[in-house]
Amino acid sequence: EKYVFWETQPVTQFNEGGEIEEGPIAAPRAVDDVQAQPYCLPDSFEWCVCNLNEDAVVQEVYELLSNNYVEDDDNMFRFKYSASFLKWCLLCPGHRLEWLIGVRVKASRKLVGFISAIPANIRVNTKTVAMVEINFLCVHKKLRAKRLAPVLIKEITRRVNKCDIWQAAYTAGVLLPKPVATCRYYHRSLNPRKLIDVGFSRLAPRMTMARTIKLFKLPGTTATPGLRECRQDDTPQLVELLNAHLGLYKLAPMFTPAEVTHWFQNIDGVINTFVVESPDAPGRVTDMVSFYTLPSSILGHPQHTELKAAYLYYTIALSVPLRQLVSDAMVLAAARGYDVFNALDLMQNESFLRDLKFGQGDGQLHYYLFNWRLAGGCSMAPQDVGLVLM
Ligand SMILES: CCCCCCCCCCCCCC(=O)CSCCNC(=O)CCNC(=O)[C@H](O)C(C)(C)COP(=O)(O)OP(=O)(O)OC[C@H]1O[C@@H](n2cnc3c(N)ncnc32)[C@H](O)[C@@H]1OP(=O)(O)O
Ligand SMILES: CCOC(=O)c1cnc2ccc(OC)cc2c1SCCC#N
């Protein structure tokens, strides 16, 4: 029996025809109709709020995820979000601590489960909806296949509904009812020797290691005049540029100034944002490129333990080609010792992937909306997606 839990949820099911009307799937409910009691956990477990303002708690969430979060299909890597990254990502403008939900073992207090929600205004085609973005769903490896995930999902839904929010956006590598879009990962080697050592990449036929290193070598300096680190006082221009640019896509966030300041700052090893302030027009920001840092544990390798990966975030290319902006971001990442630069094939990323020597990954990233039906029940193409979740 497939999707026993997901068939009970207000999500588009695989077997349903294409409803014409775009919008909520479940009948509207009042906050007071949402059950006040938390969902029941099995006896030996209890709910907790993970207050990431407390470093000890950040450490517990960091350790749970570092040891139990997402691995690739070949178990070569496991995501290893840093403690600083988790604080940046989850203590964002409008965050609610009660949306940072943990499950602990009553006896030992050990953190064995987690799920998070952060607020976001998401436009779907012509409608902007107050939603949450769900992320970091994790159950300890020793507690898998006990149907804990549906309980975590129902509990975060209850707490979000209690705040009069009825929609969510989330991504996953696994297929669930029912993707609104499916993107692919692309990888650009910055340190080919390491990627070959760990077995992710292989020497191409008739290519030596020396020749391969030369092939992926990047310039030592960036090419775009006026490229500089983003500053907080760039926020007003960035809000305009971002919201205008994201209007090109069918699924995209609407950023407030506070959100732009937060999401497009510089915290080394977490988030890096660069803008182009053209020398001909001092003070005017014309372009932007950003990437976030998400290391991974390299599983079971004698010599390498960690992969330093950069992930392309949002870009705005108005005065220079997107390819040049992304190339400069990779130059900066390579200079800072990153092993690989990753990008999804959403927005206009398809335009530079080949030229900049990205290779297609074998992973897919499905985009989902909770309690929102697309017109005609159809999905959108990757280039229609303007939403990047961490
Ligand atoms: C209005 C507000 C709404 C808010 C909520 C919106 C919805 C948010 C939804 C969440 C979005 C998260 C986004 C996100 O965090 C980014 S995707 C990353 C998810 N996390 C991981 O993959 C970490 C490693 N894996 C685990 O920790 C466990 O395997 C998890 C916890 C994934 C499942 O634990 P388990 O011990 O392996 O399994 P059971 O407890 O026995 O449960 C089995 C049921 O869980 C369904 N399942 C499996 N993986 C799923 C996934 N990634 N999303 C949703 N559902 C998932 C599965 O289809 C089955 O249901 P079915 O019987 O119907 O098939
Ligand atoms: C070298 C290219 O692969 C990755 O960067 C990487 C790293 N860690 C992971 C951990 C879990 C994982 O589970 C799907 C995948 C990876 C991947 S490939 C997909 C992410 C991207 N880009």
Short mmCIF file of C-alpha atoms and ligand atoms in Angstrom, two decimals:
data_model
loop_
_atom_site.label_atom_id
_atom_site.label_comp_id
_atom_site.label_asym_id
_atom_site.label_seq_id
_atom_site.Cartn_x
_atom_site.Cartn_y
_atom_site.Cartn_z
CA GLU A 1 0.00 0.00 0.00
CA LYS A 2 1.67 3.20 -1.18
CA TYR A 3 1.71 6.52 0.72
CA VAL A 4 -0.54 5.44 3.58
CA PHE A 5 0.20 8.73 5.39
CA TRP A 6 0.41 11.06 2.41
CA GLU A 7 -2.95 9.87 1.04
CA THR A 8 -4.52 11.38 4.18
CA GLN A 9 -2.93 14.79 3.61
CA PRO A 10 -4.16 17.84 1.60
CA VAL A 11 -1.65 17.33 -1.20
CA THR A 12 -2.27 16.53 -4.86
CA GLN A 13 -2.44 12.76 -5.19
CA PHE A 14 -0.92 10.90 -8.13
CA ASN A 15 -4.22 9.39 -9.19
CA GLU A 16 -6.25 12.57 -9.27
CA GLY A 17 -7.21 14.37 -12.45
CA GLY A 18 -6.27 17.97 -13.11
CA GLU A 19 -8.63 20.20 -11.15
CA ILE A 20 -8.99 23.46 -12.98
CA GLU A 21 -8.98 25.83 -10.02
CA GLU A 22 -5.60 26.73 -8.47
CA GLY A 23 -5.62 27.17 -4.70
CA PRO A 24 -6.05 25.49 -1.29
CA ILE A 25 -6.94 21.79 -1.27
CA ALA A 26 -8.46 21.47 2.24
CA ALA A 27 -11.59 23.36 3.25
CA PRO A 28 -10.68 26.54 5.16
CA ARG A 29 -10.61 26.09 8.96
CA ALA A 30 -10.50 28.50 11.85
CA VAL A 31 -7.50 28.60 14.18
CA ASP A 32 -9.85 27.65 17.02
CA ASP A 33 -10.80 24.46 15.18
CA VAL A 34 -7.18 23.28 15.25
CA GLN A 35 -6.59 20.83 18.07
CA ALA A 36 -4.86 22.47 21.04
CA GLN A 37 -3.20 19.24 22.19
CA PRO A 38 0.10 18.14 20.66
CA TYR A 39 -0.07 14.85 18.75
CA CYS A 40 0.78 11.74 20.74
CA LEU A 41 4.28 10.32 20.59
CA PRO A 42 5.11 6.72 21.61
CA ASP A 43 5.38 6.53 25.42
CA SER A 44 9.14 6.79 25.85
CA PHE A 45 9.41 10.01 23.80
CA GLU A 46 8.47 13.63 24.43
CA TRP A 47 8.20 16.85 22.44
CA CYS A 48 10.57 19.73 23.05
CA VAL A 49 11.24 23.16 21.56
CA CYS A 50 14.80 23.51 20.26
CA ASN A 51 15.73 27.04 21.26
CA LEU A 52 18.65 27.68 18.92
CA ASN A 53 19.51 30.84 20.88
CA GLU A 54 21.06 28.38 23.36
CA ASP A 55 24.34 27.08 22.01
CA ALA A 56 24.02 23.76 23.87
CA VAL A 57 20.76 23.11 21.97
CA VAL A 58 22.31 24.19 18.66
CA GLN A 59 25.03 21.61 19.34
CA GLU A 60 22.44 18.86 19.94
CA VAL A 61 20.58 19.64 16.70
CA TYR A 62 23.92 19.88 14.88
CA GLU A 63 24.97 16.44 16.15
CA LEU A 64 21.63 14.79 15.39
CA LEU A 65 21.73 16.07 11.80
CA SER A 66 25.45 15.43 11.30
CA ASN A 67 24.94 11.76 12.19
CA ASN A 68 21.42 11.10 10.89
CA TYR A 69 20.47 13.56 8.13
CA VAL A 70 20.40 13.05 4.35
CA GLU A 71 22.89 10.74 2.59
CA ASP A 72 23.23 10.23 -1.15
CA ASP A 73 22.05 6.93 -2.64
CA ASP A 74 25.58 5.49 -2.59
CA ASN A 75 26.15 6.53 1.05
CA MET A 76 29.28 8.39 -0.07
CA PHE A 77 28.24 11.68 1.61
CA ARG A 78 26.01 12.93 4.43
CA PHE A 79 25.05 16.61 4.71
CA LYS A 80 26.78 18.27 7.63
CA TYR A 81 25.10 21.67 8.11
CA SER A 82 27.25 23.72 10.50
CA ALA A 83 25.91 25.06 13.80
CA SER A 84 26.29 28.63 12.49
CA PHE A 85 24.39 27.68 9.33
CA LEU A 86 21.50 26.23 11.37
CA LYS A 87 21.26 29.42 13.46
CA TRP A 88 21.32 31.60 10.32
CA CYS A 89 18.74 29.46 8.54
CA LEU A 90 16.31 28.88 11.42
CA LEU A 91 16.56 32.13 13.43
CA CYS A 92 15.47 34.22 10.44
CA PRO A 93 13.07 37.20 10.48
CA GLY A 94 9.63 36.08 11.69
CA HIS A 95 10.93 32.82 13.15
CA ARG A 96 8.98 31.12 15.98
CA LEU A 97 10.82 28.91 18.45
CA GLU A 98 7.77 26.62 18.74
CA TRP A 99 8.30 25.80 15.07
CA LEU A 100 11.72 24.31 15.89
CA ILE A 101 10.41 20.96 17.15
CA GLY A 102 12.51 18.24 18.75
CA VAL A 103 11.72 14.73 19.98
CA ARG A 104 13.64 13.53 23.03
CA VAL A 105 13.89 10.17 24.82
CA LYS A 106 12.26 10.85 28.20
CA ALA A 107 14.75 8.76 30.19
CA SER A 108 18.00 10.02 28.63
CA ARG A 109 16.82 13.41 27.26
CA LYS A 110 18.64 12.43 24.05
CA LEU A 111 17.47 14.37 20.97
CA VAL A 112 16.33 11.76 18.44
CA GLY A 113 14.03 13.70 16.13
CA PHE A 114 13.64 17.17 14.61
CA ILE A 115 11.57 19.18 12.14
CA SER A 116 11.53 22.93 11.45
CA ALA A 117 9.35 25.60 9.88
CA ILE A 118 10.27 29.18 8.95
CA PRO A 119 7.86 31.78 7.54
CA ALA A 120 7.98 32.90 3.90
CA ASN A 121 5.73 34.78 1.50
CA ILE A 122 5.62 32.57 -1.56
CA ARG A 123 4.08 33.58 -4.87
CA VAL A 124 2.60 30.71 -6.89
CA ASN A 125 1.78 32.05 -10.36
CA THR A 126 -0.35 35.13 -9.59
CA LYS A 127 -1.10 34.45 -5.91
CA THR A 128 1.21 35.35 -3.01
CA VAL A 129 0.54 33.14 0.01
CA ALA A 130 1.83 33.33 3.59
CA MET A 131 3.49 29.92 3.96
CA VAL A 132 6.17 28.15 5.93
CA GLU A 133 9.21 26.38 4.53
CA ILE A 134 9.70 22.98 6.14
CA ASN A 135 13.22 21.61 6.48
CA PHE A 136 15.58 19.42 8.50
CA LEU A 137 13.06 16.61 9.09
CA CYS A 138 15.20 13.98 10.78
CA VAL A 139 14.66 10.79 12.80
CA HIS A 140 17.66 9.07 14.40
CA LYS A 141 18.87 6.08 12.38
CA LYS A 142 18.00 3.71 15.23
CA LEU A 143 14.33 4.85 15.21
CA ARG A 144 13.55 4.60 11.51
CA ALA A 145 10.46 2.93 10.00
CA LYS A 146 8.44 3.41 13.20
CA ARG A 147 6.06 5.96 11.59
CA LEU A 148 7.58 8.82 13.62
CA ALA A 149 7.85 11.07 10.56
CA PRO A 150 4.07 11.37 10.07
CA VAL A 151 3.74 12.39 13.73
CA LEU A 152 6.43 15.07 13.33
CA ILE A 153 4.74 16.30 10.16
CA LYS A 154 1.27 16.41 11.76
CA GLU A 155 2.62 18.24 14.81
CA ILE A 156 4.42 20.93 12.83
CA THR A 157 1.28 21.30 10.70
CA ARG A 158 -0.80 21.77 13.86
CA ARG A 159 1.53 24.42 15.29
CA VAL A 160 1.67 26.31 11.99
CA ASN A 161 -2.12 26.11 11.55
CA LYS A 162 -2.48 27.52 15.08
CA CYS A 163 -0.73 30.61 13.66
CA ASP A 164 -3.32 30.81 10.84
CA ILE A 165 -0.94 29.59 8.15
CA TRP A 166 -2.30 26.78 5.95
CA GLN A 167 0.29 26.25 3.20
CA ALA A 168 3.90 25.06 3.11
CA ALA A 169 6.74 24.60 0.64
CA TYR A 170 9.35 21.88 0.95
CA THR A 171 11.82 19.90 -1.15
CA ALA A 172 12.95 16.30 -0.98
CA GLY A 173 14.99 13.82 -2.96
CA VAL A 174 12.31 11.20 -2.39
CA LEU A 175 9.18 11.01 -4.55
CA LEU A 176 6.00 11.90 -2.65
CA PRO A 177 2.52 13.06 -3.71
CA LYS A 178 3.04 15.20 -5.70
CA PRO A 179 5.94 17.29 -7.05
CA VAL A 180 5.10 20.73 -8.46
CA ALA A 181 8.53 20.68 -10.10
CA THR A 182 11.58 18.44 -10.28
CA CYS A 183 15.08 19.90 -10.51
CA ARG A 184 18.46 18.26 -11.03
CA TYR A 185 21.72 18.94 -9.24
CA TYR A 186 24.82 19.96 -11.22
CA HIS A 187 28.35 19.90 -9.87
CA ARG A 188 31.41 21.90 -10.90
CA SER A 189 34.70 20.41 -9.68
CA LEU A 190 36.99 22.93 -7.99
CA ASN A 191 39.27 20.24 -6.50
CA PRO A 192 39.12 17.39 -9.04
CA ARG A 193 41.83 15.34 -7.34
CA LYS A 194 39.79 15.09 -4.11
CA LEU A 195 36.55 14.28 -5.98
CA ILE A 196 38.39 11.50 -7.84
CA ASP A 197 40.07 10.26 -4.61
CA VAL A 198 36.68 9.86 -2.89
CA GLY A 199 35.22 8.16 -5.95
CA PHE A 200 32.65 10.82 -6.85
CA SER A 201 34.43 11.71 -10.12
CA ARG A 202 36.51 9.51 -12.40
CA LEU A 203 39.38 10.41 -14.73
CA ALA A 204 37.91 10.77 -18.21
CA PRO A 205 39.28 8.29 -20.80
CA ARG A 206 42.74 9.30 -22.10
CA MET A 207 42.91 12.10 -19.47
CA THR A 208 45.72 12.26 -16.89
CA MET A 209 45.22 13.74 -13.43
CA ALA A 210 47.48 16.67 -14.40
CA ARG A 211 45.39 17.32 -17.50
CA THR A 212 42.18 17.07 -15.46
CA ILE A 213 43.42 19.55 -12.85
CA LYS A 214 44.36 21.93 -15.69
CA LEU A 215 40.93 21.51 -17.28
CA PHE A 216 39.13 22.64 -14.11
CA LYS A 217 41.63 25.32 -13.09
CA LEU A 218 40.01 28.73 -12.54
CA PRO A 219 41.60 32.21 -12.77
CA GLY A 220 43.03 33.61 -9.54
CA THR A 221 40.99 36.80 -9.84
CA THR A 222 37.42 37.73 -10.72
CA ALA A 223 36.53 39.31 -14.09
CA THR A 224 33.61 41.63 -13.22
CA PRO A 225 34.58 45.27 -12.55
CA GLY A 226 32.91 46.60 -9.40
CA LEU A 227 32.23 43.16 -7.88
CA ARG A 228 32.33 43.44 -4.09
CA GLU A 229 30.91 41.87 -0.94
CA CYS A 230 27.31 42.88 -0.25
CA ARG A 231 26.80 45.38 2.58
CA GLN A 232 23.73 45.98 4.72
CA ASP A 233 23.20 49.39 3.08
CA ASP A 234 22.68 47.61 -0.27
CA THR A 235 19.38 46.22 1.07
CA PRO A 236 16.96 48.80 -0.45
CA GLN A 237 18.37 48.30 -3.97
CA LEU A 238 18.55 44.51 -3.53
CA VAL A 239 14.89 44.31 -2.45
CA GLU A 240 13.88 46.06 -5.68
CA LEU A 241 16.19 44.03 -7.91
CA LEU A 242 15.29 40.68 -6.32
CA ASN A 243 11.51 41.05 -6.24
CA ALA A 244 11.54 42.36 -9.82
CA HIS A 245 13.78 39.53 -11.06
CA LEU A 246 11.87 36.78 -9.19
CA GLY A 247 8.70 37.97 -10.94
CA LEU A 248 10.02 36.00 -13.95
CA TYR A 249 9.24 32.69 -12.25
CA LYS A 250 6.01 30.82 -11.45
CA LEU A 251 7.14 29.83 -7.95
CA ALA A 252 9.21 32.40 -6.03
CA PRO A 253 9.52 34.12 -2.64
CA MET A 254 8.68 37.78 -2.07
CA PHE A 255 11.41 39.24 0.16
CA THR A 256 10.85 41.99 2.74
CA PRO A 257 13.78 44.35 3.44
CA ALA A 258 14.45 42.58 6.76
CA GLU A 259 14.55 39.24 4.93
CA VAL A 260 16.93 40.58 2.27
CA THR A 261 19.26 41.90 4.97
CA HIS A 262 19.17 38.48 6.64
CA TRP A 263 19.40 36.12 3.68
CA PHE A 264 21.90 38.17 1.65
CA GLN A 265 24.59 38.95 4.17
CA ASN A 266 28.15 37.69 4.54
CA ILE A 267 28.89 35.09 7.20
CA ASP A 268 31.99 33.24 6.07
CA GLY A 269 31.44 29.53 5.90
CA VAL A 270 27.65 30.05 5.90
CA ILE A 271 26.47 32.59 3.29
CA ASN A 272 28.40 34.82 0.88
CA THR A 273 26.76 37.53 -1.23
CA PHE A 274 28.42 39.74 -3.83
CA VAL A 275 27.02 42.71 -5.72
CA VAL A 276 28.20 44.65 -8.77
CA GLU A 277 28.47 48.38 -8.12
CA SER A 278 29.50 49.52 -11.59
CA PRO A 279 32.40 52.00 -11.54
CA ASP A 280 30.48 54.16 -14.10
CA ALA A 281 27.57 54.61 -11.67
CA PRO A 282 28.96 54.65 -8.12
CA GLY A 283 26.37 53.72 -5.51
CA ARG A 284 24.20 51.84 -7.99
CA VAL A 285 23.90 48.05 -7.58
CA THR A 286 23.21 46.31 -10.90
CA ASP A 287 23.87 42.60 -10.29
CA MET A 288 24.12 40.08 -7.44
CA VAL A 289 25.41 36.55 -6.91
CA SER A 290 25.27 34.49 -3.71
CA PHE A 291 26.23 31.02 -2.53
CA TYR A 292 25.80 29.16 0.74
CA THR A 293 28.20 26.71 2.40
CA LEU A 294 27.00 23.19 3.14
CA PRO A 295 29.78 20.75 3.95
CA SER A 296 29.28 17.01 3.83
CA SER A 297 30.84 14.16 5.74
CA ILE A 298 32.69 11.83 3.40
CA LEU A 299 31.60 8.40 4.63
CA GLY A 300 34.10 5.63 5.12
CA HIS A 301 37.09 7.16 3.38
CA PRO A 302 40.51 6.52 4.94
CA GLN A 303 42.05 9.86 3.94
CA HIS A 304 39.24 12.42 3.40
CA THR A 305 36.59 13.16 6.04
CA GLU A 306 34.84 16.29 4.83
CA LEU A 307 33.72 17.78 1.50
CA LYS A 308 33.64 21.58 1.34
CA ALA A 309 30.73 22.42 -0.97
CA ALA A 310 29.28 25.75 -2.11
CA TYR A 311 25.69 25.90 -3.33
CA LEU A 312 24.56 28.63 -5.75
CA TYR A 313 21.77 30.60 -4.05
CA TYR A 314 20.07 33.58 -5.83
CA THR A 315 21.56 35.55 -8.73
CA ILE A 316 20.63 38.71 -10.59
CA ALA A 317 22.50 39.35 -13.85
CA LEU A 318 21.45 42.61 -15.55
CA SER A 319 24.67 44.34 -16.58
CA VAL A 320 26.94 41.29 -17.02
CA PRO A 321 26.26 37.78 -18.39
CA LEU A 322 25.01 35.33 -15.72
CA ARG A 323 27.81 32.98 -16.80
CA GLN A 324 30.44 35.59 -15.87
CA LEU A 325 28.81 36.28 -12.49
CA VAL A 326 28.69 32.58 -11.59
CA SER A 327 32.24 32.08 -12.88
CA ASP A 328 33.40 34.87 -10.55
CA ALA A 329 31.56 33.26 -7.62
CA MET A 330 33.39 30.00 -8.38
CA VAL A 331 36.72 31.85 -8.58
CA LEU A 332 36.03 33.22 -5.08
CA ALA A 333 34.94 29.80 -3.79
CA ALA A 334 37.99 28.06 -5.26
CA ALA A 335 40.26 30.68 -3.68
CA ARG A 336 38.61 29.86 -0.31
CA GLY A 337 39.33 26.14 -0.62
CA TYR A 338 35.95 24.77 -1.70
CA ASP A 339 36.05 21.35 -3.34
CA VAL A 340 32.89 21.66 -5.45
CA PHE A 341 30.38 24.28 -6.56
CA ASN A 342 26.83 22.97 -6.85
CA ALA A 343 23.82 24.41 -8.67
CA LEU A 344 20.28 23.35 -9.54
CA ASP A 345 18.89 23.64 -13.06
CA LEU A 346 16.19 26.10 -11.92
CA MET A 347 15.78 29.80 -12.87
CA GLN A 348 18.25 30.58 -15.70
CA ASN A 349 20.97 28.24 -14.48
CA GLU A 350 20.64 25.96 -17.53
CA SER A 351 22.27 28.78 -19.57
CA PHE A 352 25.72 28.42 -18.01
CA LEU A 353 25.97 24.81 -16.79
CA ARG A 354 27.80 23.43 -19.81
CA ASP A 355 30.01 26.45 -20.52
CA LEU A 356 31.20 26.52 -16.91
CA LYS A 357 31.96 22.77 -16.93
CA PHE A 358 29.22 21.61 -14.54
CA GLY A 359 28.44 17.91 -14.69
CA GLN A 360 24.94 16.56 -14.12
CA GLY A 361 24.48 14.84 -10.77
CA ASP A 362 22.42 11.69 -10.32
CA GLY A 363 20.22 13.27 -7.67
CA GLN A 364 16.85 14.90 -8.23
CA LEU A 365 15.26 17.53 -6.05
CA HIS A 366 11.45 17.49 -6.01
CA TYR A 367 9.60 20.69 -5.05
CA TYR A 368 6.33 20.32 -3.09
CA LEU A 369 3.51 22.55 -1.91
CA PHE A 370 1.30 21.50 1.01
CA ASN A 371 -2.42 22.29 0.74
CA TRP A 372 -2.09 24.09 -2.61
CA ARG A 373 -3.22 22.73 -5.99
CA LEU A 374 -1.74 23.99 -9.25
CA ALA A 375 -4.19 24.78 -12.05
CA GLY A 376 -4.75 21.72 -14.20
CA GLY A 377 -2.87 19.68 -11.60
CA CYS A 378 0.16 20.07 -13.80
CA SER A 379 3.72 20.68 -12.70
CA MET A 380 6.16 23.36 -13.81
CA ALA A 381 9.52 23.15 -15.58
CA PRO A 382 12.73 23.72 -13.58
CA GLN A 383 13.27 27.09 -15.26
CA ASP A 384 9.90 28.23 -13.85
CA VAL A 385 11.15 27.66 -10.28
CA GLY A 386 12.56 30.73 -8.51
CA LEU A 387 12.72 29.31 -4.98
CA VAL A 388 15.92 27.98 -3.41
CA LEU A 389 15.59 26.12 -0.10
CA MET A 390 18.73 25.18 1.90
C1 LIG B 1 0.50 24.22 6.72
C2 LIG B 1 1.86 23.70 7.32
C3 LIG B 1 2.26 22.27 6.80
C4 LIG B 1 3.62 21.82 7.32
C5 LIG B 1 3.98 20.40 6.89
C6 LIG B 1 4.13 20.30 5.36
C7 LIG B 1 4.61 18.89 4.95
C8 LIG B 1 6.10 18.68 5.33
C9 LIG B 1 6.59 17.28 4.96
C10 LIG B 1 8.03 17.04 5.39
C11 LIG B 1 9.05 17.74 4.50
C12 LIG B 1 10.48 17.51 4.95
C13 LIG B 1 11.44 18.29 4.08
C14 LIG B 1 12.87 18.17 4.52
O1 LIG B 1 13.16 18.09 5.69
C15 LIG B 1 13.97 18.07 3.42
S1 LIG B 1 13.98 16.33 2.78
C16 LIG B 1 15.06 15.55 3.96
C17 LIG B 1 14.29 14.61 4.88
N1 LIG B 1 15.21 14.03 5.87
C18 LIG B 1 16.03 13.01 5.59
O2 LIG B 1 16.02 12.43 4.53
C19 LIG B 1 17.01 12.64 6.69
C20 LIG B 1 17.29 11.16 6.76
N2 LIG B 1 16.06 10.40 6.88
C21 LIG B 1 15.31 10.42 8.02
O3 LIG B 1 15.61 11.06 9.02
C22 LIG B 1 14.02 9.60 8.00
O4 LIG B 1 14.13 8.64 6.98
C23 LIG B 1 12.76 10.48 7.75
C24 LIG B 1 12.54 11.36 8.97
C25 LIG B 1 12.93 11.33 6.51
C26 LIG B 1 11.57 9.56 7.55
O5 LIG B 1 11.43 8.74 8.71
P1 LIG B 1 11.41 7.13 8.54
O6 LIG B 1 11.67 6.54 9.87
O7 LIG B 1 12.27 6.77 7.39
O8 LIG B 1 9.88 6.81 8.07
P2 LIG B 1 8.61 6.72 9.01
O9 LIG B 1 8.77 7.58 10.20
O10 LIG B 1 8.32 5.28 9.25
O11 LIG B 1 7.48 7.37 8.08
C27 LIG B 1 7.30 6.89 6.76
C28 LIG B 1 6.45 7.92 6.07
O12 LIG B 1 7.22 9.14 5.94
C29 LIG B 1 7.24 9.53 4.57
N3 LIG B 1 8.51 10.21 4.27
C30 LIG B 1 9.73 9.68 4.15
N4 LIG B 1 10.64 10.63 3.86
C31 LIG B 1 9.96 11.80 3.80
C32 LIG B 1 10.34 13.15 3.53
N5 LIG B 1 11.61 13.48 3.25
N6 LIG B 1 9.38 14.11 3.53
C33 LIG B 1 8.10 13.80 3.79
N7 LIG B 1 7.66 12.53 4.06
C34 LIG B 1 8.60 11.55 4.07
C35 LIG B 1 7.14 8.23 3.80
O13 LIG B 1 6.67 8.51 2.49
C36 LIG B 1 6.11 7.50 4.64
O14 LIG B 1 4.82 8.00 4.36
P3 LIG B 1 3.80 7.16 3.40
O15 LIG B 1 3.40 5.94 4.21
O16 LIG B 1 2.68 8.07 3.09
O17 LIG B 1 4.63 6.80 2.18
C1 LIG B 2 30.38 16.28 -5.16
C2 LIG B 2 28.96 16.56 -5.58
O1 LIG B 2 28.02 16.01 -4.64
C3 LIG B 2 27.73 16.78 -3.56
O2 LIG B 2 28.17 17.90 -3.47
C4 LIG B 2 26.91 16.18 -2.49
C5 LIG B 2 27.43 16.29 -1.19
N1 LIG B 2 26.77 15.78 -0.15
C6 LIG B 2 25.58 15.16 -0.30
C7 LIG B 2 24.91 14.68 0.85
C8 LIG B 2 23.69 14.06 0.74
C9 LIG B 2 23.10 13.92 -0.52
O3 LIG B 2 21.87 13.29 -0.53
C10 LIG B 2 21.03 13.46 -1.66
C11 LIG B 2 23.72 14.40 -1.67
C12 LIG B 2 24.99 15.03 -1.57
C13 LIG B 2 25.69 15.55 -2.70
S1 LIG B 2 24.99 15.44 -4.31
C14 LIG B 2 23.44 16.31 -4.18
C15 LIG B 2 23.60 17.67 -3.49
C16 LIG B 2 24.09 18.57 -4.50
N2 LIG B 2 24.51 19.23 -5.30
#
